[in-house]
Amino acid sequence: MSKLTSQIELKNLFDKSYQYLVIKAVRIVYKQDVAEDLVQECFIKLWEKRETIDAKISIEVYLNKMVRNRCLDYLKANKKRIVEL
C-alpha cells in the first residue's frame, strides 16, 4: 500500500497495525494510556497528510517512524517539564 485513498483503507491499516504500534509505543514511553493516545494521534495525522505522503514510501514504514518520533517528542517534552518542577 503506497497511498491512502479511502477511509476503508485507513480502517484496514488501523485494524492491522494498531496493537503492534501500541506495544511499540509502550516500550518507549512505558505508559499504556499515553501510548494509545500517541498512536491514535499518528493515525489522525496520517489521514490529514495522506495527499502529501511520498508514494515511494510504504505507509506502514511511514507510520512506524511517525509513532517512534511522536513517542520521542513526548519524552522530550515531559523531561523538560520534570526539570522545571
Short mmCIF file of N, CA and C in Angstrom, two decimals:
data_model
loop_
_atom_site.label_atom_id
_atom_site.label_comp_id
_atom_site.label_asym_id
_atom_site.label_seq_id
_atom_site.Cartn_x
_atom_site.Cartn_y
_atom_site.Cartn_z
N MET A 1 0.85 -1.18 0.00
CA MET A 1 0.00 0.00 0.00
C MET A 1 0.89 1.24 0.00
N SER A 2 0.70 2.10 -0.97
CA SER A 2 1.54 3.28 -1.02
C SER A 2 0.77 4.56 -0.76
N LYS A 3 -0.52 4.57 -0.94
CA LYS A 3 -1.32 5.77 -0.69
C LYS A 3 -2.61 5.36 0.00
N LEU A 4 -3.08 6.21 0.89
CA LEU A 4 -4.40 6.03 1.49
C LEU A 4 -5.38 6.85 0.69
N THR A 5 -6.34 6.20 0.08
CA THR A 5 -7.29 6.94 -0.74
C THR A 5 -8.71 6.89 -0.19
N SER A 6 -8.93 6.07 0.81
CA SER A 6 -10.28 5.99 1.37
C SER A 6 -10.23 5.71 2.86
N GLN A 7 -11.33 5.99 3.51
CA GLN A 7 -11.43 5.71 4.93
C GLN A 7 -11.41 4.21 5.20
N ILE A 8 -11.86 3.43 4.26
CA ILE A 8 -11.83 1.96 4.41
C ILE A 8 -10.39 1.47 4.47
N GLU A 9 -9.54 2.02 3.62
CA GLU A 9 -8.11 1.64 3.65
C GLU A 9 -7.48 2.05 4.98
N LEU A 10 -7.85 3.23 5.48
CA LEU A 10 -7.33 3.67 6.77
C LEU A 10 -7.80 2.72 7.87
N LYS A 11 -9.07 2.33 7.85
CA LYS A 11 -9.59 1.42 8.88
C LYS A 11 -8.88 0.08 8.81
N ASN A 12 -8.65 -0.42 7.60
CA ASN A 12 -7.93 -1.69 7.45
C ASN A 12 -6.51 -1.58 8.00
N LEU A 13 -5.84 -0.48 7.70
CA LEU A 13 -4.50 -0.25 8.23
C LEU A 13 -4.53 -0.15 9.75
N PHE A 14 -5.53 0.55 10.29
CA PHE A 14 -5.68 0.69 11.74
C PHE A 14 -5.88 -0.68 12.37
N ASP A 15 -6.80 -1.47 11.83
CA ASP A 15 -7.08 -2.81 12.38
C ASP A 15 -5.84 -3.70 12.35
N LYS A 16 -5.07 -3.57 11.28
CA LYS A 16 -3.88 -4.41 11.09
C LYS A 16 -2.71 -3.98 11.98
N SER A 17 -2.56 -2.67 12.22
CA SER A 17 -1.34 -2.14 12.82
C SER A 17 -1.47 -1.61 14.25
N TYR A 18 -2.67 -1.31 14.68
CA TYR A 18 -2.86 -0.58 15.94
C TYR A 18 -2.20 -1.27 17.14
N GLN A 19 -2.50 -2.53 17.36
CA GLN A 19 -1.96 -3.23 18.53
C GLN A 19 -0.43 -3.28 18.51
N TYR A 20 0.13 -3.57 17.35
CA TYR A 20 1.58 -3.61 17.22
C TYR A 20 2.20 -2.26 17.55
N LEU A 21 1.59 -1.19 17.04
CA LEU A 21 2.13 0.15 17.27
C LEU A 21 2.00 0.58 18.73
N VAL A 22 0.91 0.18 19.36
CA VAL A 22 0.75 0.49 20.79
C VAL A 22 1.82 -0.23 21.60
N ILE A 23 2.06 -1.49 21.31
CA ILE A 23 3.11 -2.24 22.02
C ILE A 23 4.47 -1.57 21.81
N LYS A 24 4.74 -1.18 20.59
CA LYS A 24 5.99 -0.48 20.29
C LYS A 24 6.09 0.82 21.08
N ALA A 25 5.00 1.58 21.13
CA ALA A 25 4.99 2.85 21.86
C ALA A 25 5.13 2.64 23.36
N VAL A 26 4.51 1.60 23.91
CA VAL A 26 4.63 1.31 25.34
C VAL A 26 6.08 1.02 25.70
N ARG A 27 6.79 0.35 24.82
CA ARG A 27 8.21 0.07 25.07
C ARG A 27 9.04 1.34 25.15
N ILE A 28 8.55 2.41 24.55
CA ILE A 28 9.29 3.67 24.56
C ILE A 28 8.85 4.57 25.72
N VAL A 29 7.53 4.71 25.91
CA VAL A 29 7.02 5.67 26.91
C VAL A 29 6.65 5.01 28.24
N TYR A 30 6.53 3.69 28.27
CA TYR A 30 6.25 2.92 29.49
C TYR A 30 4.88 3.21 30.11
N LYS A 31 3.94 3.75 29.34
CA LYS A 31 2.59 4.01 29.84
C LYS A 31 1.59 3.61 28.77
N GLN A 32 0.71 2.68 29.10
CA GLN A 32 -0.27 2.16 28.14
C GLN A 32 -1.19 3.25 27.61
N ASP A 33 -1.77 4.05 28.50
CA ASP A 33 -2.73 5.05 28.05
C ASP A 33 -2.08 6.13 27.18
N VAL A 34 -0.88 6.53 27.55
CA VAL A 34 -0.14 7.52 26.76
C VAL A 34 0.20 6.93 25.39
N ALA A 35 0.63 5.69 25.37
CA ALA A 35 0.99 5.03 24.11
C ALA A 35 -0.22 4.96 23.18
N GLU A 36 -1.38 4.61 23.72
CA GLU A 36 -2.59 4.54 22.90
C GLU A 36 -2.93 5.90 22.31
N ASP A 37 -2.83 6.95 23.14
CA ASP A 37 -3.10 8.31 22.66
C ASP A 37 -2.14 8.73 21.55
N LEU A 38 -0.87 8.43 21.74
CA LEU A 38 0.14 8.81 20.75
C LEU A 38 -0.09 8.10 19.42
N VAL A 39 -0.43 6.82 19.48
CA VAL A 39 -0.68 6.06 18.25
C VAL A 39 -1.92 6.61 17.54
N GLN A 40 -2.95 6.92 18.30
CA GLN A 40 -4.16 7.49 17.69
C GLN A 40 -3.87 8.84 17.04
N GLU A 41 -3.05 9.65 17.70
CA GLU A 41 -2.65 10.93 17.12
C GLU A 41 -1.93 10.72 15.78
N CYS A 42 -1.10 9.70 15.73
CA CYS A 42 -0.37 9.42 14.49
C CYS A 42 -1.31 9.00 13.36
N PHE A 43 -2.32 8.21 13.67
CA PHE A 43 -3.29 7.83 12.65
C PHE A 43 -4.06 9.04 12.14
N ILE A 44 -4.41 9.95 13.04
CA ILE A 44 -5.11 11.17 12.64
C ILE A 44 -4.22 12.01 11.72
N LYS A 45 -2.97 12.18 12.13
CA LYS A 45 -2.03 12.97 11.32
C LYS A 45 -1.79 12.29 9.97
N LEU A 46 -1.71 10.98 9.97
CA LEU A 46 -1.52 10.24 8.71
C LEU A 46 -2.69 10.52 7.76
N TRP A 47 -3.91 10.50 8.28
CA TRP A 47 -5.07 10.76 7.44
C TRP A 47 -5.04 12.19 6.92
N GLU A 48 -4.68 13.13 7.77
CA GLU A 48 -4.64 14.54 7.37
C GLU A 48 -3.57 14.79 6.30
N LYS A 49 -2.47 14.04 6.36
CA LYS A 49 -1.35 14.25 5.43
C LYS A 49 -1.35 13.25 4.27
N ARG A 50 -2.41 12.51 4.10
CA ARG A 50 -2.43 11.41 3.12
C ARG A 50 -2.10 11.87 1.70
N GLU A 51 -2.45 13.08 1.35
CA GLU A 51 -2.21 13.57 -0.01
C GLU A 51 -0.75 13.96 -0.24
N THR A 52 -0.01 14.26 0.82
CA THR A 52 1.36 14.75 0.66
C THR A 52 2.42 13.69 0.94
N ILE A 53 2.02 12.51 1.33
CA ILE A 53 2.99 11.45 1.64
C ILE A 53 3.57 10.91 0.33
N ASP A 54 4.88 10.76 0.31
CA ASP A 54 5.58 10.26 -0.86
C ASP A 54 5.11 8.83 -1.18
N ALA A 55 4.69 8.62 -2.41
CA ALA A 55 4.15 7.32 -2.82
C ALA A 55 5.21 6.23 -2.84
N LYS A 56 6.48 6.61 -2.83
CA LYS A 56 7.55 5.62 -2.86
C LYS A 56 7.75 4.94 -1.50
N ILE A 57 7.24 5.58 -0.46
CA ILE A 57 7.43 5.07 0.90
C ILE A 57 6.21 4.23 1.30
N SER A 58 6.46 3.09 1.89
CA SER A 58 5.38 2.25 2.39
C SER A 58 4.67 2.99 3.53
N ILE A 59 3.34 2.95 3.51
CA ILE A 59 2.56 3.60 4.56
C ILE A 59 2.88 3.00 5.93
N GLU A 60 3.10 1.68 5.98
CA GLU A 60 3.42 1.03 7.25
C GLU A 60 4.74 1.54 7.81
N VAL A 61 5.74 1.66 6.95
CA VAL A 61 7.04 2.17 7.37
C VAL A 61 6.91 3.61 7.84
N TYR A 62 6.19 4.41 7.09
CA TYR A 62 5.97 5.81 7.44
C TYR A 62 5.28 5.92 8.80
N LEU A 63 4.25 5.11 9.01
CA LEU A 63 3.51 5.13 10.27
C LEU A 63 4.39 4.68 11.44
N ASN A 64 5.21 3.67 11.24
CA ASN A 64 6.14 3.23 12.28
C ASN A 64 7.07 4.35 12.70
N LYS A 65 7.60 5.07 11.72
CA LYS A 65 8.50 6.19 12.04
C LYS A 65 7.75 7.32 12.74
N MET A 66 6.52 7.55 12.30
CA MET A 66 5.71 8.59 12.95
C MET A 66 5.52 8.28 14.43
N VAL A 67 5.16 7.04 14.73
CA VAL A 67 4.92 6.64 16.12
C VAL A 67 6.20 6.77 16.94
N ARG A 68 7.29 6.27 16.41
CA ARG A 68 8.56 6.38 17.13
C ARG A 68 8.93 7.84 17.41
N ASN A 69 8.83 8.67 16.39
CA ASN A 69 9.17 10.08 16.56
C ASN A 69 8.21 10.79 17.51
N ARG A 70 6.94 10.45 17.45
CA ARG A 70 5.96 11.08 18.35
C ARG A 70 6.24 10.67 19.80
N CYS A 71 6.62 9.42 20.02
CA CYS A 71 6.98 8.96 21.38
C CYS A 71 8.21 9.70 21.89
N LEU A 72 9.20 9.85 21.04
CA LEU A 72 10.42 10.56 21.45
C LEU A 72 10.12 12.03 21.75
N ASP A 73 9.26 12.65 20.95
CA ASP A 73 8.85 14.03 21.21
C ASP A 73 8.14 14.13 22.56
N TYR A 74 7.29 13.15 22.84
CA TYR A 74 6.58 13.12 24.12
C TYR A 74 7.58 13.04 25.28
N LEU A 75 8.56 12.16 25.15
CA LEU A 75 9.56 12.02 26.22
C LEU A 75 10.36 13.30 26.40
N LYS A 76 10.74 13.94 25.33
CA LYS A 76 11.49 15.20 25.42
C LYS A 76 10.66 16.27 26.11
N ALA A 77 9.39 16.36 25.76
CA ALA A 77 8.52 17.39 26.36
C ALA A 77 8.33 17.13 27.85
N ASN A 78 8.18 15.88 28.23
CA ASN A 78 7.98 15.56 29.65
C ASN A 78 9.26 15.68 30.45
N LYS A 79 10.38 15.41 29.84
CA LYS A 79 11.66 15.60 30.52
C LYS A 79 11.84 17.06 30.87
N LYS A 80 11.50 17.93 29.95
CA LYS A 80 11.59 19.37 30.20
C LYS A 80 10.67 19.79 31.34
N ARG A 81 9.45 19.25 31.37
CA ARG A 81 8.50 19.58 32.45
C ARG A 81 9.00 19.11 33.80
N ILE A 82 9.60 17.92 33.84
CA ILE A 82 10.11 17.38 35.11
C ILE A 82 11.25 18.24 35.61
N VAL A 83 12.13 18.66 34.73
CA VAL A 83 13.26 19.52 35.11
C VAL A 83 12.74 20.84 35.68
N GLU A 84 11.68 21.39 35.07
CA GLU A 84 11.11 22.65 35.56
C GLU A 84 10.52 22.50 36.96
N LEU A 85 9.93 21.34 37.24
CA LEU A 85 9.35 21.12 38.58
C LEU A 85 10.45 21.04 39.62
#
